[in-house]
Amino acid sequence: MSNENKEFKNRNELLKYLNISQATFYRKANSKGISTKELSFTQKELSDLRRNYHDNKIDNFENKKNTQHHTNSQNYQYIITLENELKEKNIQISNAQKLIEQSQKLQLIAEQRLTETNKILIEYQEKEKNPKKGFWSRLFGGNQ
């Protein structure tokens, strides 16, 4: 870049050249320590004023792009985590269903055995109610 100054006829010509608003010009010029009273600027000063504007646009775009990529990456990781948790929950539900089925089978077996035991007990009680016949009465059919 040359060290020659570029002269502008008025402030509007300068703002059109930089493609920025007047408020932006004053803000950037003050932040760079560039005099706003002159209409003559070095190429470096003009470059600083212009570069900040365009670089900010590019930086904002890159920041948004990086933020979006980071967010997408976080969402992807979150989705993977949720999918893994769902798989684990499905396995747990399947195991719970198997345990319930086993429990029901065991309960059915226990009820069947209890029913059989009750039948045997009732038969035993019926035998106890009827007096036993002695050997001779069974042999000769007597009422002893």
mmCIF file of C-alpha atoms in Angstrom:
data_model
loop_
_atom_site.group_PDB
_atom_site.id
_atom_site.type_symbol
_atom_site.label_atom_id
_atom_site.label_comp_id
_atom_site.label_asym_id
_atom_site.label_seq_id
_atom_site.Cartn_x
_atom_site.Cartn_y
_atom_site.Cartn_z
ATOM 1 C CA MET A 1 0.000 0.000 0.000
ATOM 2 C CA SER A 2 1.213 3.435 -0.761
ATOM 3 C CA ASN A 3 1.592 6.092 1.897
ATOM 4 C CA GLU A 4 -0.286 8.647 -0.205
ATOM 5 C CA ASN A 5 -3.387 10.217 1.267
ATOM 6 C CA LYS A 6 -6.708 9.818 -0.465
ATOM 7 C CA GLU A 7 -8.741 12.985 -0.436
ATOM 8 C CA PHE A 8 -12.529 13.138 -0.458
ATOM 9 C CA LYS A 9 -14.670 16.130 -1.455
ATOM 10 C CA ASN A 10 -17.090 15.645 1.429
ATOM 11 C CA ARG A 11 -18.109 13.208 4.178
ATOM 12 C CA ASN A 12 -20.785 11.526 1.997
ATOM 13 C CA GLU A 13 -18.202 10.619 -0.662
ATOM 14 C CA LEU A 14 -16.035 9.067 2.063
ATOM 15 C CA LEU A 15 -18.949 7.091 3.514
ATOM 16 C CA LYS A 16 -19.926 5.781 0.055
ATOM 17 C CA TYR A 17 -16.312 4.800 -0.589
ATOM 18 C CA LEU A 18 -16.159 2.882 2.718
ATOM 19 C CA ASN A 19 -19.716 1.613 2.306
ATOM 20 C CA ILE A 20 -20.556 2.317 5.953
ATOM 21 C CA SER A 21 -22.924 4.627 7.808
ATOM 22 C CA GLN A 22 -21.862 7.897 9.399
ATOM 23 C CA ALA A 23 -22.346 6.502 12.915
ATOM 24 C CA THR A 24 -20.257 3.462 12.057
ATOM 25 C CA PHE A 25 -17.546 5.692 10.580
ATOM 26 C CA TYR A 26 -17.304 7.805 13.750
ATOM 27 C CA ARG A 27 -17.353 4.784 16.014
ATOM 28 C CA LYS A 28 -14.624 2.959 14.088
ATOM 29 C CA ALA A 29 -12.509 6.052 13.545
ATOM 30 C CA ASN A 30 -12.615 6.834 17.285
ATOM 31 C CA SER A 31 -11.736 3.239 18.191
ATOM 32 C CA LYS A 32 -8.715 3.340 15.824
ATOM 33 C CA GLY A 33 -7.660 6.845 16.838
ATOM 34 C CA ILE A 34 -8.288 8.249 13.364
ATOM 35 C CA SER A 35 -9.232 11.942 13.096
ATOM 36 C CA THR A 36 -12.798 12.461 11.910
ATOM 37 C CA LYS A 37 -12.307 16.175 11.116
ATOM 38 C CA GLU A 38 -10.138 15.586 8.068
ATOM 39 C CA LEU A 39 -11.262 14.474 4.623
ATOM 40 C CA SER A 40 -7.837 13.077 3.799
ATOM 41 C CA PHE A 41 -6.861 9.562 4.906
ATOM 42 C CA THR A 42 -3.932 7.276 4.347
ATOM 43 C CA GLN A 43 -4.489 3.964 2.616
ATOM 44 C CA LYS A 44 -3.789 2.224 5.932
ATOM 45 C CA GLU A 45 -6.485 4.253 7.705
ATOM 46 C CA LEU A 46 -8.988 3.565 4.940
ATOM 47 C CA SER A 47 -8.007 -0.080 4.955
ATOM 48 C CA ASP A 48 -8.475 -0.270 8.735
ATOM 49 C CA LEU A 49 -11.908 1.322 8.484
ATOM 50 C CA ARG A 50 -12.944 -0.866 5.571
ATOM 51 C CA ARG A 51 -11.343 -4.066 6.865
ATOM 52 C CA ASN A 52 -13.047 -3.829 10.226
ATOM 53 C CA TYR A 53 -16.404 -3.609 8.530
ATOM 54 C CA HIS A 54 -15.852 -6.527 6.187
ATOM 55 C CA ASP A 55 -13.921 -8.601 8.713
ATOM 56 C CA ASN A 56 -16.717 -8.148 11.228
ATOM 57 C CA LYS A 57 -19.196 -9.422 8.655
ATOM 58 C CA ILE A 58 -16.978 -12.417 7.897
ATOM 59 C CA ASP A 59 -16.212 -13.013 11.584
ATOM 60 C CA ASN A 60 -19.908 -12.854 12.453
ATOM 61 C CA PHE A 61 -20.668 -15.347 9.707
ATOM 62 C CA GLU A 62 -17.839 -17.649 10.831
ATOM 63 C CA ASN A 63 -18.925 -17.350 14.469
ATOM 64 C CA LYS A 64 -22.508 -18.207 13.542
ATOM 65 C CA LYS A 65 -21.269 -21.079 11.397
ATOM 66 C CA ASN A 66 -19.033 -22.398 14.190
ATOM 67 C CA THR A 67 -21.773 -21.957 16.776
ATOM 68 C CA GLN A 68 -24.232 -23.779 14.558
ATOM 69 C CA HIS A 69 -21.715 -26.564 13.920
ATOM 70 C CA HIS A 70 -21.044 -26.840 17.664
ATOM 71 C CA THR A 71 -24.786 -26.906 18.367
ATOM 72 C CA ASN A 72 -25.320 -29.537 15.686
ATOM 73 C CA SER A 73 -22.488 -31.593 17.148
ATOM 74 C CA GLN A 74 -23.981 -31.320 20.631
ATOM 75 C CA ASN A 75 -27.416 -32.280 19.290
ATOM 76 C CA TYR A 76 -25.925 -35.268 17.485
ATOM 77 C CA GLN A 77 -24.176 -36.422 20.668
ATOM 78 C CA TYR A 78 -27.415 -35.915 22.608
ATOM 79 C CA ILE A 79 -29.333 -37.984 20.052
ATOM 80 C CA ILE A 80 -26.759 -40.789 20.252
ATOM 81 C CA THR A 81 -26.973 -40.723 24.058
ATOM 82 C CA LEU A 82 -30.774 -40.879 23.940
ATOM 83 C CA GLU A 83 -30.698 -43.740 21.419
ATOM 84 C CA ASN A 84 -28.345 -45.709 23.674
ATOM 85 C CA GLU A 85 -30.561 -45.030 26.679
ATOM 86 C CA LEU A 86 -33.628 -46.201 24.720
ATOM 87 C CA LYS A 87 -31.838 -49.424 23.746
ATOM 88 C CA GLU A 88 -30.921 -50.009 27.397
ATOM 89 C CA LYS A 89 -34.489 -49.308 28.536
ATOM 90 C CA ASN A 90 -35.847 -51.725 25.899
ATOM 91 C CA ILE A 91 -33.508 -54.425 27.225
ATOM 92 C CA GLN A 92 -34.646 -53.694 30.789
ATOM 93 C CA ILE A 93 -38.312 -53.859 29.747
ATOM 94 C CA SER A 94 -37.721 -57.167 27.953
ATOM 95 C CA ASN A 95 -35.998 -58.609 31.052
ATOM 96 C CA ALA A 96 -38.816 -57.351 33.269
ATOM 97 C CA GLN A 97 -41.397 -59.039 31.011
ATOM 98 C CA LYS A 98 -39.469 -62.332 31.230
ATOM 99 C CA LEU A 99 -39.378 -62.060 35.024
ATOM 100 C CA ILE A 100 -43.119 -61.375 35.135
ATOM 101 C CA GLU A 101 -43.789 -64.444 32.972
ATOM 102 C CA GLN A 102 -41.601 -66.597 35.232
ATOM 103 C CA SER A 103 -43.364 -65.236 38.296
ATOM 104 C CA GLN A 104 -46.762 -66.061 36.802
ATOM 105 C CA LYS A 105 -45.624 -69.607 35.959
ATOM 106 C CA LEU A 106 -44.321 -70.135 39.492
ATOM 107 C CA GLN A 107 -47.555 -68.789 40.943
ATOM 108 C CA LEU A 108 -49.589 -71.183 38.744
ATOM 109 C CA ILE A 109 -47.437 -74.135 39.830
ATOM 110 C CA ALA A 110 -47.833 -73.136 43.495
ATOM 111 C CA GLU A 111 -51.625 -72.880 43.097
ATOM 112 C CA GLN A 112 -51.756 -76.333 41.425
ATOM 113 C CA ARG A 113 -49.735 -77.898 44.252
ATOM 114 C CA LEU A 114 -51.898 -76.186 46.845
ATOM 115 C CA THR A 115 -55.028 -77.553 45.155
ATOM 116 C CA GLU A 116 -53.546 -81.063 45.099
ATOM 117 C CA THR A 117 -52.537 -80.783 48.758
ATOM 118 C CA ASN A 118 -56.052 -79.625 49.691
ATOM 119 C CA LYS A 119 -57.567 -82.614 47.871
ATOM 120 C CA ILE A 120 -55.269 -84.993 49.725
ATOM 121 C CA LEU A 121 -56.088 -83.297 53.031
ATOM 122 C CA ILE A 122 -59.841 -83.543 52.383
ATOM 123 C CA GLU A 123 -59.505 -87.241 51.518
ATOM 124 C CA TYR A 124 -57.522 -87.843 54.704
ATOM 125 C CA GLN A 125 -60.099 -85.986 56.787
ATOM 126 C CA GLU A 126 -62.917 -88.088 55.250
ATOM 127 C CA LYS A 127 -61.065 -91.273 56.151
ATOM 128 C CA GLU A 128 -60.588 -90.054 59.721
ATOM 129 C CA LYS A 129 -64.316 -89.386 60.127
ATOM 130 C CA ASN A 130 -65.253 -92.970 59.236
ATOM 131 C CA PRO A 131 -64.287 -95.344 62.028
ATOM 132 C CA LYS A 132 -61.900 -98.086 61.078
ATOM 133 C CA LYS A 133 -63.286 -101.565 60.893
ATOM 134 C CA GLY A 134 -61.390 -104.267 62.628
ATOM 135 C CA PHE A 135 -59.924 -107.272 60.864
ATOM 136 C CA TRP A 136 -62.778 -109.659 61.810
ATOM 137 C CA SER A 137 -65.499 -107.215 60.926
ATOM 138 C CA ARG A 138 -64.006 -106.601 57.548
ATOM 139 C CA LEU A 139 -63.626 -110.347 57.105
ATOM 140 C CA PHE A 140 -67.145 -111.264 58.219
ATOM 141 C CA GLY A 141 -68.884 -107.937 57.407
ATOM 142 C CA GLY A 142 -69.938 -107.150 60.922
ATOM 143 C CA ASN A 143 -70.676 -103.749 62.498
ATOM 144 C CA GLN A 144 -67.925 -103.609 65.011
#
